[in-house]
Coordinates of C-alpha atoms and ligand atoms in Angstrom, one line a residue:
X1 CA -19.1 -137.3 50.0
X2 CA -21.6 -140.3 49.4
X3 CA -25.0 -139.7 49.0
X4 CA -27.0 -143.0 50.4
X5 CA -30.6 -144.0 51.1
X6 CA -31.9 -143.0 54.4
X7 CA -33.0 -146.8 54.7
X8 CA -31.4 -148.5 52.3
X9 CA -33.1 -152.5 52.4
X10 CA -32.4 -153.8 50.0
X11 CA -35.3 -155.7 49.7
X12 CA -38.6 -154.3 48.7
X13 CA -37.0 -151.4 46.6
X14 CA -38.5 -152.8 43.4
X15 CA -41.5 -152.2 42.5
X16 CA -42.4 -154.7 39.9
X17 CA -45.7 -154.9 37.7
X18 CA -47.1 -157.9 36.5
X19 CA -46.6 -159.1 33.1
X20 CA -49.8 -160.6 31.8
X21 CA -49.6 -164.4 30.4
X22 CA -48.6 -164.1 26.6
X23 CA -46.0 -165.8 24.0
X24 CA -43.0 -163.5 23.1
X25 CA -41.7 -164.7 19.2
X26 CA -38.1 -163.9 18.4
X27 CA -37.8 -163.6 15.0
X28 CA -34.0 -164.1 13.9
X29 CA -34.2 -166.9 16.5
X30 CA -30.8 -167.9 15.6
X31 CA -29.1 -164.4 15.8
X32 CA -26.8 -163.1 18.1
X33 CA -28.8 -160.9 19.5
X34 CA -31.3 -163.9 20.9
X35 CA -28.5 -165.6 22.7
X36 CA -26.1 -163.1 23.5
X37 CA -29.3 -160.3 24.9
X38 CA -32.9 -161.7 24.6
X39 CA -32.8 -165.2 26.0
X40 CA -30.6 -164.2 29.2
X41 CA -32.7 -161.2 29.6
X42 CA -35.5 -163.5 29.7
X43 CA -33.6 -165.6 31.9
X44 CA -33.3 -163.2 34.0
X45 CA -36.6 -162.0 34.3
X46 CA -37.7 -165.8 35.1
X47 CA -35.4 -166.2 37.7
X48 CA -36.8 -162.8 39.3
X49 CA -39.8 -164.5 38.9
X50 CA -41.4 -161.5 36.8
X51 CA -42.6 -163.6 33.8
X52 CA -46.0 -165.5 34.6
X53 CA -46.5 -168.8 34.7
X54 CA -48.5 -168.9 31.3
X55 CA -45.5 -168.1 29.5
X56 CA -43.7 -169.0 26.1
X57 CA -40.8 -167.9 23.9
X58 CA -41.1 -168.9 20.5
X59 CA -37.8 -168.5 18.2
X60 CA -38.5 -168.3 14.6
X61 CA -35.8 -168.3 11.9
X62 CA -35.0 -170.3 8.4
X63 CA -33.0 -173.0 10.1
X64 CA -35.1 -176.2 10.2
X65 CA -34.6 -176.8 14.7
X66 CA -36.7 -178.5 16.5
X67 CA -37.7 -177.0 19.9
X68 CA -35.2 -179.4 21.6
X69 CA -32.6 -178.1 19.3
X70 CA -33.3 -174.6 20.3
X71 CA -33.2 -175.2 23.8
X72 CA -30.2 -177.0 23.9
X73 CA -28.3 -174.2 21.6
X74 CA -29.7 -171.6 24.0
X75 CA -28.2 -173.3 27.2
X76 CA -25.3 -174.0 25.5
X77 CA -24.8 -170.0 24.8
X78 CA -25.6 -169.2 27.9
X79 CA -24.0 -172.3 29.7
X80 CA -22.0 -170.5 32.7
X81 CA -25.4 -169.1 33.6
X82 CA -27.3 -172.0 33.1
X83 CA -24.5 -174.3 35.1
X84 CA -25.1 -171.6 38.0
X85 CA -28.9 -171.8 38.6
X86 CA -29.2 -175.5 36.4
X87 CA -32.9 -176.4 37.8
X88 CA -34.2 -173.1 37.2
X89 CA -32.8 -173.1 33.8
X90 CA -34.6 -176.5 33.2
X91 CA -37.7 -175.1 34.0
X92 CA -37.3 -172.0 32.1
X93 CA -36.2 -174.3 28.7
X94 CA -40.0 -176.0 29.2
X95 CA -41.2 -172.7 28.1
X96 CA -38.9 -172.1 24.8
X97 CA -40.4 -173.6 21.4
X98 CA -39.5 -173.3 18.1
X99 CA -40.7 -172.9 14.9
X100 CA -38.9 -172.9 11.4
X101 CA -40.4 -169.2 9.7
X102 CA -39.6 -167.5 6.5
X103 CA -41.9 -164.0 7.5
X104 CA -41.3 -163.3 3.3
X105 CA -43.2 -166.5 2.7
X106 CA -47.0 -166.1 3.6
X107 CA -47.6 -169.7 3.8
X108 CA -44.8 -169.2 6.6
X109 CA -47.3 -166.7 8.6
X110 CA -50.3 -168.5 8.3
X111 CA -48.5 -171.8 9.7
X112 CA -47.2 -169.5 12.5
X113 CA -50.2 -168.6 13.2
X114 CA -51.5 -172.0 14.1
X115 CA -48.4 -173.0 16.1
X116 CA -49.1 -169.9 18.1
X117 CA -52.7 -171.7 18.7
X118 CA -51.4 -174.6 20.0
X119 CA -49.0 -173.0 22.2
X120 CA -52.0 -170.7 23.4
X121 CA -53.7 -174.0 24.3
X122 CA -50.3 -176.1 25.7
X123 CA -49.2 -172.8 28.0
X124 CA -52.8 -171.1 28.6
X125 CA -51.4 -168.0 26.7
X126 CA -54.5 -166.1 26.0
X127 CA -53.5 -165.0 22.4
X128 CA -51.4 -162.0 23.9
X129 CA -48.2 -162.0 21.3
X130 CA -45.2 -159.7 21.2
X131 CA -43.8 -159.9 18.1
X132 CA -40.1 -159.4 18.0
X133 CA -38.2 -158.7 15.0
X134 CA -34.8 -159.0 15.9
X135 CA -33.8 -159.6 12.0
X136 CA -32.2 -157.9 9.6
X137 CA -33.6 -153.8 9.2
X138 CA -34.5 -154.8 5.5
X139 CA -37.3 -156.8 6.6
X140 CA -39.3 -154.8 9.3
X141 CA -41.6 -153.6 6.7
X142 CA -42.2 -156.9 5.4
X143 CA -42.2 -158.6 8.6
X144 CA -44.8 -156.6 9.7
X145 CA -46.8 -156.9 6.6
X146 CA -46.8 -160.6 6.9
X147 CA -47.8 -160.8 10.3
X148 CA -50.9 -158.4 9.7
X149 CA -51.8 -160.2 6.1
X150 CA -52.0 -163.2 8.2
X151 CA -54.1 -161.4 11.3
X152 CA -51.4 -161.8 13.6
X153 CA -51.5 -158.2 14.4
X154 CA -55.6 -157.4 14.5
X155 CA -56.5 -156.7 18.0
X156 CA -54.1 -154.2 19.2
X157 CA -55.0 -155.1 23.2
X158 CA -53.2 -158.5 22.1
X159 CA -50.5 -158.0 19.8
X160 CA -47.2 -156.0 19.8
X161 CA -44.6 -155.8 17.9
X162 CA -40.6 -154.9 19.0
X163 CA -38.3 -153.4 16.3
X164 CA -34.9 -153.1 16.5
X165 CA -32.5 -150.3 15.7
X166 CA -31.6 -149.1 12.8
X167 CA -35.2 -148.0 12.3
X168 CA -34.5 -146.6 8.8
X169 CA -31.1 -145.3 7.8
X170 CA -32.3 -141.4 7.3
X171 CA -35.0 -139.4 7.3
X172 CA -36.6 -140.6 4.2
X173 CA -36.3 -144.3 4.8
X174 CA -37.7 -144.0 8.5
X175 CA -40.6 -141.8 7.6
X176 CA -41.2 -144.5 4.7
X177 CA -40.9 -147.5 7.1
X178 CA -43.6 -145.8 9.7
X179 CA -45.8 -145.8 7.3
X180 CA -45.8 -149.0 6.2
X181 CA -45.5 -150.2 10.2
X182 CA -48.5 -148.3 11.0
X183 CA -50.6 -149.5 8.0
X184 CA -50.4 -153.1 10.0
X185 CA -50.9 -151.6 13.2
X186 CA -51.7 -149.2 15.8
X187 CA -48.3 -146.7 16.8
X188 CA -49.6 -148.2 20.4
X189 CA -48.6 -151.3 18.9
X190 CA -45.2 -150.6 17.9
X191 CA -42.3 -150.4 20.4
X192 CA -39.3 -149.7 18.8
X193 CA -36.0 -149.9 20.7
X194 CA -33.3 -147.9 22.2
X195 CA -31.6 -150.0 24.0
X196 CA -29.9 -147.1 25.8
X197 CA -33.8 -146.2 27.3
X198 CA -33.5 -148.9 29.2
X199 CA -30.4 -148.2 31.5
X200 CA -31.7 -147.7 35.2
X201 CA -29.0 -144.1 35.0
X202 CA -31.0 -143.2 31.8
X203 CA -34.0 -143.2 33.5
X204 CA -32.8 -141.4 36.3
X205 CA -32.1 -138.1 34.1
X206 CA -35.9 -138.0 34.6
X207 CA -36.1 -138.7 38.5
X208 CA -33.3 -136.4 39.3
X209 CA -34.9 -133.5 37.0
X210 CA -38.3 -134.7 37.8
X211 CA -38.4 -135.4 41.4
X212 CA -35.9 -132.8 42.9
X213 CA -37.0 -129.2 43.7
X214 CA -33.1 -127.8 43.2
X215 CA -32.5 -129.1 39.3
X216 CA -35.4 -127.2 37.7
X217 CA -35.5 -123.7 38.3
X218 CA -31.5 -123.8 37.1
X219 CA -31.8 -126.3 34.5
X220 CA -31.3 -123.8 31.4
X221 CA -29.7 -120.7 29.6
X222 CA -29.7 -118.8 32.4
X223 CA -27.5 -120.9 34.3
X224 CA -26.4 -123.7 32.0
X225 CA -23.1 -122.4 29.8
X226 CA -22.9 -126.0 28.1
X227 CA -23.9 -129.8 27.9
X228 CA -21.0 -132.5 26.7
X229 CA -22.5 -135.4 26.1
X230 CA -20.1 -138.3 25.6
X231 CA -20.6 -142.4 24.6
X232 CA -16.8 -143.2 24.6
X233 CA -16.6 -147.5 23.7
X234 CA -13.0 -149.4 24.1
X235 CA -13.8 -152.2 21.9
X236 CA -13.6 -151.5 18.1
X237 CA -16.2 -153.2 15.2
X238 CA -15.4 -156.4 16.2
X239 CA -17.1 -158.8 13.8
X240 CA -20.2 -156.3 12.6
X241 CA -17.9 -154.5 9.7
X242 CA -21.1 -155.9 7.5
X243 CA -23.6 -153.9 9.3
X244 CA -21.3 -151.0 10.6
X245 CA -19.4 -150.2 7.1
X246 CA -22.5 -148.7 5.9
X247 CA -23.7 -147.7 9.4
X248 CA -20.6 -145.3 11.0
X249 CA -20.5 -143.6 14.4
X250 CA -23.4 -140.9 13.4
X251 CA -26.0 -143.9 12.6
X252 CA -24.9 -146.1 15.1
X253 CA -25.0 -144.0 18.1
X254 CA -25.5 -140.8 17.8
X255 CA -29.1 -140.7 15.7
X256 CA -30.7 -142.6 18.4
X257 CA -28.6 -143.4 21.8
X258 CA -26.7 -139.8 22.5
X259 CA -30.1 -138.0 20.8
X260 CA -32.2 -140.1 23.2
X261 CA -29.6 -138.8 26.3
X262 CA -30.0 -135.2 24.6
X263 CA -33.9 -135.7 24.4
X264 CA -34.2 -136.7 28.6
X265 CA -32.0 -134.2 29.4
X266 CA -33.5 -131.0 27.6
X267 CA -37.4 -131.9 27.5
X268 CA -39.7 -130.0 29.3
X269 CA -41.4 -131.4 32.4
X270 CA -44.3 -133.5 31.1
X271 CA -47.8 -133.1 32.5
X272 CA -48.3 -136.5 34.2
X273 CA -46.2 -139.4 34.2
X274 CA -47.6 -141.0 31.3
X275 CA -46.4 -142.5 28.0
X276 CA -47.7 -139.8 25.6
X277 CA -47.3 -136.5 27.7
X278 CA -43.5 -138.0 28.4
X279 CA -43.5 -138.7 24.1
X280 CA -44.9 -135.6 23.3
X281 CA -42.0 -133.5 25.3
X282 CA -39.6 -135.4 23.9
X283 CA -40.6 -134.9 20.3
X284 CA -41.2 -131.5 20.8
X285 CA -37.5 -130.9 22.3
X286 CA -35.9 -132.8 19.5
X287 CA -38.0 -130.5 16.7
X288 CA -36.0 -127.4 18.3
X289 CA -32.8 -129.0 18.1
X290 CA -30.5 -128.4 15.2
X291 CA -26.9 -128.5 14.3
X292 CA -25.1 -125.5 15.2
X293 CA -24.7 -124.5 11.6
X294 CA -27.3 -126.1 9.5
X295 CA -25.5 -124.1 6.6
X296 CA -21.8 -125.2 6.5
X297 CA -22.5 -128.1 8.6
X298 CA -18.6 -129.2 7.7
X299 CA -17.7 -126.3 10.4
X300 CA -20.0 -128.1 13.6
X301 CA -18.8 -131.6 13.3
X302 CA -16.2 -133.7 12.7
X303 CA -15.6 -136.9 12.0
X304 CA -12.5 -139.7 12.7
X305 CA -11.7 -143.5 12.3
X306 CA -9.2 -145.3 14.6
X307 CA -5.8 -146.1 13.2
X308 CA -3.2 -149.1 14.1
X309 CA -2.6 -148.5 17.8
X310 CA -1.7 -150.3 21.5
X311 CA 1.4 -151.2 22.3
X312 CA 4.0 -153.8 21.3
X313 CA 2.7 -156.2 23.3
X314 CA -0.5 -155.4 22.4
X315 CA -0.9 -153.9 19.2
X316 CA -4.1 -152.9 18.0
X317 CA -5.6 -153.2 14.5
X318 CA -6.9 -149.6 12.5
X319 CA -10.5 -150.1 11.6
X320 CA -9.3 -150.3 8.0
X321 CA -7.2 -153.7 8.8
X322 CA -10.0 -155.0 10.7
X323 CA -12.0 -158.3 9.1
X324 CA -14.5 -157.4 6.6
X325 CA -13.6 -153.7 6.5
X326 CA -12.7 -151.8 3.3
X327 CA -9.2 -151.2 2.6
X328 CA -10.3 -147.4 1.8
X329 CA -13.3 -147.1 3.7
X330 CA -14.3 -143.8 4.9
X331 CA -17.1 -145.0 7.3
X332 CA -16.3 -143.1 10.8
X333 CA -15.7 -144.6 14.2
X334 CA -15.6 -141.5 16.1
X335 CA -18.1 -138.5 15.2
X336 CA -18.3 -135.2 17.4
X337 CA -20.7 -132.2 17.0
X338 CA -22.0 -129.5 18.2
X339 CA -25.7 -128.6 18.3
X340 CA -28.2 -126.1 19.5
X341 CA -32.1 -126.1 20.9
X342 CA -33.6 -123.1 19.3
X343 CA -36.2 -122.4 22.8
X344 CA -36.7 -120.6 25.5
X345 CA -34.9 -122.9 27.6
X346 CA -31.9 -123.7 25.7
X347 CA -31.2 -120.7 23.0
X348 CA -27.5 -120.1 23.0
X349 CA -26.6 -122.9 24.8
X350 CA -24.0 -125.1 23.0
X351 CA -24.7 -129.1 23.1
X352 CA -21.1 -131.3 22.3
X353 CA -22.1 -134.7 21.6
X354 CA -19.4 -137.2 20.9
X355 CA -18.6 -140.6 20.8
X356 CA -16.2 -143.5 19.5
X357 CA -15.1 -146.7 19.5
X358 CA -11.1 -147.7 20.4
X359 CA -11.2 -144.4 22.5
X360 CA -9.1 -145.1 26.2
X361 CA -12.3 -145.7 28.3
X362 CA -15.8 -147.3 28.2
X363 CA -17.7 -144.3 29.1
X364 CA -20.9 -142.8 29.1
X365 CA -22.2 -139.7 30.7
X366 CA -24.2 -135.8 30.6
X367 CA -22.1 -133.4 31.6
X368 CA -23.9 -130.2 32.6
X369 CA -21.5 -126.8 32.7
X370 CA -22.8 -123.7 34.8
X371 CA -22.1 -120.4 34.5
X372 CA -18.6 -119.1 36.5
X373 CA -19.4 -117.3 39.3
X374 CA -19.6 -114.0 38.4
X375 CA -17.3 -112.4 40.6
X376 CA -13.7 -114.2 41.6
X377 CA -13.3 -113.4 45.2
X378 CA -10.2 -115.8 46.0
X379 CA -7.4 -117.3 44.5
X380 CA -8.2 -120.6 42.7
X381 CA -5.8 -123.5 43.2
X382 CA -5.9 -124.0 39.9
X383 CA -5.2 -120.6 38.3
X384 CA -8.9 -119.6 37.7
X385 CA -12.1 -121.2 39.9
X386 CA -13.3 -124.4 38.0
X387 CA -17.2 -124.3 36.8
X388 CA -19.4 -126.4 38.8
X389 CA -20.6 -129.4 36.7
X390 CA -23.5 -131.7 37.0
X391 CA -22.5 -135.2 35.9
X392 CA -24.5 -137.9 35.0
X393 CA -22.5 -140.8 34.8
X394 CA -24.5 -143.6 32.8
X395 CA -22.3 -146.1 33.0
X396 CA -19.9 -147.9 33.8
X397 CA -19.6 -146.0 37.1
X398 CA -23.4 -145.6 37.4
X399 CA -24.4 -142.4 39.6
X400 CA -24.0 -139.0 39.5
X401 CA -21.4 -136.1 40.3
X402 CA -21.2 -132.5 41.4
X403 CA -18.5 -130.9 41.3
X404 CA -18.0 -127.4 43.2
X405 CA -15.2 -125.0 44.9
X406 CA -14.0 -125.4 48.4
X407 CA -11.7 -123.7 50.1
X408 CA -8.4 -125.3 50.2
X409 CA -7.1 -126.1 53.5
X410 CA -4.5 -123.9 55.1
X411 CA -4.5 -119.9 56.2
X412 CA -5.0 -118.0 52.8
X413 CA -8.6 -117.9 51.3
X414 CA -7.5 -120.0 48.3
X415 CA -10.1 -122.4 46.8
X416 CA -10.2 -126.1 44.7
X417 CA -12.9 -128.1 43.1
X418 CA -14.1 -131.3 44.8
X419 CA -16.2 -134.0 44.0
X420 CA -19.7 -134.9 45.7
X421 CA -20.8 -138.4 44.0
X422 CA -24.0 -140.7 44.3
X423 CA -23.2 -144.4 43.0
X424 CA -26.0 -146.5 42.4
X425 CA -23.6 -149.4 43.6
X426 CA -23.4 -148.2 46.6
X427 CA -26.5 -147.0 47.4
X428 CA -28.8 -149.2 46.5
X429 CA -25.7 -152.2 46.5
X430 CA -27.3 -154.7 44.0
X431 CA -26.5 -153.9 40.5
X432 CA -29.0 -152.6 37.7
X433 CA -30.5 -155.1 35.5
X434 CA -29.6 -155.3 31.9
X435 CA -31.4 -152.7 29.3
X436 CA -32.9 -155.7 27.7
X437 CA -34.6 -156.9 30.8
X438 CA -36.5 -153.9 31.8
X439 CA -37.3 -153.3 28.0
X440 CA -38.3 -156.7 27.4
X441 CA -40.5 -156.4 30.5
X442 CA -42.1 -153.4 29.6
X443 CA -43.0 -154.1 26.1
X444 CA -45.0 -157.2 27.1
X445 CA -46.6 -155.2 29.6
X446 CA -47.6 -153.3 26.4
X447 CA -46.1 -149.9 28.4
X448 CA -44.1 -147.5 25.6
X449 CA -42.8 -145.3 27.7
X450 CA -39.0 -145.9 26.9
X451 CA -40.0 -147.0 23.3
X452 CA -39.3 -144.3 20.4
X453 CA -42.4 -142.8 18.9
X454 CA -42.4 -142.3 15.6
X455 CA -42.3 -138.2 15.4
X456 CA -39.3 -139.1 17.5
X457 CA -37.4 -140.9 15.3
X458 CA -38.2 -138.9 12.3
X459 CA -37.2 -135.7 14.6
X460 CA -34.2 -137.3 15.2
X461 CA -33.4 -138.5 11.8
X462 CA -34.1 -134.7 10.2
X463 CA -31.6 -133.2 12.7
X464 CA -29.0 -135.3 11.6
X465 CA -30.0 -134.7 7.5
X466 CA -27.3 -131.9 6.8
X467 CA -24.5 -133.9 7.6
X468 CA -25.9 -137.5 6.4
X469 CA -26.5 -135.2 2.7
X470 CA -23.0 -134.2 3.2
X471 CA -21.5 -137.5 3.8
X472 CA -23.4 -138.8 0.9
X473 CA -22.7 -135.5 -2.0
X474 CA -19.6 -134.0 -0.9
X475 CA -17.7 -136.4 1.6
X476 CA -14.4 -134.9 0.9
X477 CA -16.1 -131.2 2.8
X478 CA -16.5 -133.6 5.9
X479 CA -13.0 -136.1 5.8
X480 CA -12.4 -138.4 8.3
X481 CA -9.5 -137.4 10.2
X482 CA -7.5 -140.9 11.7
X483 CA -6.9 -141.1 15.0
X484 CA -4.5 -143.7 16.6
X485 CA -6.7 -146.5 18.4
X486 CA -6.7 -146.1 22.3
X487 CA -6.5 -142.2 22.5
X488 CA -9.2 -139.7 22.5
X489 CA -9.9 -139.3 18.8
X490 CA -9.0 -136.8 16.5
X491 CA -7.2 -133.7 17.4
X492 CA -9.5 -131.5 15.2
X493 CA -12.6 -132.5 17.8
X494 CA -11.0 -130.3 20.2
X495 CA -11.1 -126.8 17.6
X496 CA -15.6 -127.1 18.1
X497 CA -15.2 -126.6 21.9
X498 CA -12.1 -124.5 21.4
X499 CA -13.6 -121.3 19.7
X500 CA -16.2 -121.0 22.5
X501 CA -12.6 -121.4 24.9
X502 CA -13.9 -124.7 26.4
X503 CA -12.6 -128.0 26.0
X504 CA -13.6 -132.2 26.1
X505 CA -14.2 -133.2 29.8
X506 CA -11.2 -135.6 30.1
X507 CA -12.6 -138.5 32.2
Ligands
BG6_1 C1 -25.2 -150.5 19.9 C2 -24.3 -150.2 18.8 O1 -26.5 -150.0 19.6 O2 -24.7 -149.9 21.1 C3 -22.9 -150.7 19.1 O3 -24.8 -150.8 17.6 C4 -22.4 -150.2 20.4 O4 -22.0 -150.4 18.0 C5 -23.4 -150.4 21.5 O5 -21.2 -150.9 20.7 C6 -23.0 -149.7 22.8 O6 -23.9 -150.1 23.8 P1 -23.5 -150.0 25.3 O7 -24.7 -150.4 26.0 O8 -22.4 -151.0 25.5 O9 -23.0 -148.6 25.5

């Protein structure tokens, strides 16, 4: 069964606001992250033609380029895309500039702050700036503290600034780095990322829960046995073992994209669709959530790395053998959990959050459990009737799932699950824009609704505190268990879901 739009033109079903004239400066201009995410989403948003014409991207880093050298290294990275729309490209390029900065040398800031003057004048700017730090997590503190010492960040109608993820690396260093951020600026100034926020399916937790009549009045204890939540990756460290050794599964994912997935889903309705009262739910959810036992957190999660795997053919390297990587490193690829939300709408209900990388699928998706009927009239097909689930699929199947019993063809009164599915694909038929490109949009449009407040990320960071101490003073009471690249990670993630009788959702 395919759920489609009762008039589904596909023209006219965006609704796009208008981004004001402004320059957007990349710092770490000559970062991955610029090439491989920020410049096409850019791209992207020009050829949509979202961006005004009093526009300007201006890439900061140590190298010494010139603005021609910046453009050219830009459309070489993104060269199939630029050979496909070439005079669009050409006059996207006129808008990217470049500027050599050191944001740890204030004579740096202050000569920024000039160039940004001329470029105000050359491209009729206005003096709106968002400030992106897309450099190493080190330097947000002192990248902010350089661009307010030089009064880059004074009127907070005209200046932003974007910060990456990792925004601290526990509870202690985030609540330390909001400090200092805010002591340059207004929180209304600060957008800091979640890329994950971004995704169109994201989102659409909200609009299904939001905008639907049926979802509410069952959405909790009373109906809900259990919520998986899953970010399953095929791809292993690739070349980030400098970043990711001292990172692991828990840091990298889990602290901000599966809580964020956790947050949408299990806030309360907010009172208007507005940044704050959206904020303010999902601070307050996150506050009530803890691990399942805060005590002997060792016995509510467990952790894995991928080992050698793939086939003959294809053999696959163990995070250990991959480039960069420790020969004995205990950093974990793979982390599951289980938590709970001590309120009225959750208590009792048991959260699994899990993800991976080198795990057979690129997956991720809610997964919402009800109740068993009550009663078990007929014979199920499958020994005992299956649970109807809820699924949010985030990607890369984008849509949603329900699954429920039938009855099973033929004269008895037997019944089988089936599947009722909504794909965005074919639905809407175009696909969804990059994360980047609606977050991009919206922080020049100076709107923080899918932007991480700070109680948020210190909520967050605190619920994740038993196990990041245990990692850190006792690792040995939390060992990383291998499991062979390409298969579902460690056996011992199945013993949290098999004491309550339940197990993983095998995609
Ligand atoms: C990033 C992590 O934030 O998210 C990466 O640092 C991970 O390790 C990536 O691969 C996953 O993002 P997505 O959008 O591919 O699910």
């Amino acid at each position: 069964m395919g759920a489609t739009l009762t008039n589904p033109l596909r023209v006219g079903l965006r609704q796009e606001r208008v981004i004001p004239p402004q320059c957007l400066v990349i710092f770490g201009a000559s970062g991955d992250l610029t090439h491989r995410k920020l410049i096409p989403a850019l791209f992207e948003l020009f050829r949509q033609r979202r961006l005004p014409s009093e526009f300007a991207v201006l890439g900061c880093a140590r190298r010494p380029w010139s603005d021609e050298e910046f453009r050219s290294r830009m459309a070489e990275a993104l060269a199939p895309e630029v050979k496909r729309h070439q005079s669009a490209w050409d006059q996207f390029a006129a808008c990217l500039f470049y500027e050599p900065v050191d944001l740890q040398q204030p004579a740096d800031a202050v000569r920024l702050g000039t160039r940004l003057e001329a470029i105000d004048k050359l491209k009729a700017t206005r003096g709106n700036r968002t400030f992106y730090l897309s450099v190493s997590p080190a330097f947000y503190g002192s990248g902010c503290r350089s661009l307010a010492a030089a009064g880059l960040l004074k009127d907070p109608s005209r200046s932003r600034v974007v910060i990456e993820k990792p925004f601290g690396t526990d509870y202690a260093s985030a609540e330390q780095l909001n400090r200092v951020v805010q002591s340059c600026g207004q929180e209304q100034q600060i957008f800091r990322i979640d890329h994950y926020l971004g995704k169109e399916t994201v989102q659409n937790i909200l609009v299904l829960r939001f905008a639907n009549t049926i979802f509410e009045p069952i959405w909790n204890r009373n109906y809900i046995a259990n919520v998986q939540i899953t970010a399953a990756e095929t791809v292993g460290v690739e070349e980030r073992a400098g970043y990711y050794e001292s990172s692991g599964a828990l840091r990298d994912m889990v602290q901000n994209h599966l809580t964020q997935m956790l947050a949408l889903t299990t806030m309360e309705a907010p009172g208007r669709f507005d940044p704050e009262a959206i904020r303010n739910e999902k601070a307050k959810v996150l506050q009530a959530a803890r691990l399942a036992n805060e005590e002997e957190p060792w016995k509510c999660c467990v952790r894995g790395q991928y080992s050698q795997g793939g086939s003959r053919v294809n053999p696959v390297a163990g995070y250990r053998q991959e480039p960069g990587v420790n020969a004995n490193s205990t950093t974990e690829t793979y982390v599951a959990m289980k938590l709970f939300i001590d309120n009225w709408r959750w208590q009792g209900v048991p959260f699994y959050l899990r993800t991976g990388k080198r795990l057979p699928k690129r997956l991720s998706e809610v997964v919402l459990t009800f109740h068993e009927a009550p009663v078990h009239l007929f014979d199920a097909a499958g020994g005992s009737p299956t649970a109807n689930q809820l699924i949010l699929r985030i990607q890369p199947d984008e849509g949603a799932g329900f699954v429920f019993e039938v009855k099973a063809p033929g004269s008895g009164m037997r019944s089988r699950p089936v599947d009722m599915h909504f794909s965005y694909d074919e639905s809407f038929g175009e696909p969804s824009d990059e994360g980047y490109v609606r977050l991009l949009a919206d922080a020049m449009l100076g709107d923080p609704t899918l932007f991480t407040r700070s109680d948020e990320v210190e909520a967050a960071w605190r619920l994740y505190t038993p196990l990041l101490e245990l990692i850190e003073d006792a690792p040995w009471q939390l060992p990383i268990h291998p499991y062979e690249a390409g298969t579902w990670g460690p056996g011992a993630a199945d013993n949290l879901l098999a004491e309550e009788g339940l197990m993983w959702r095998r995609p």
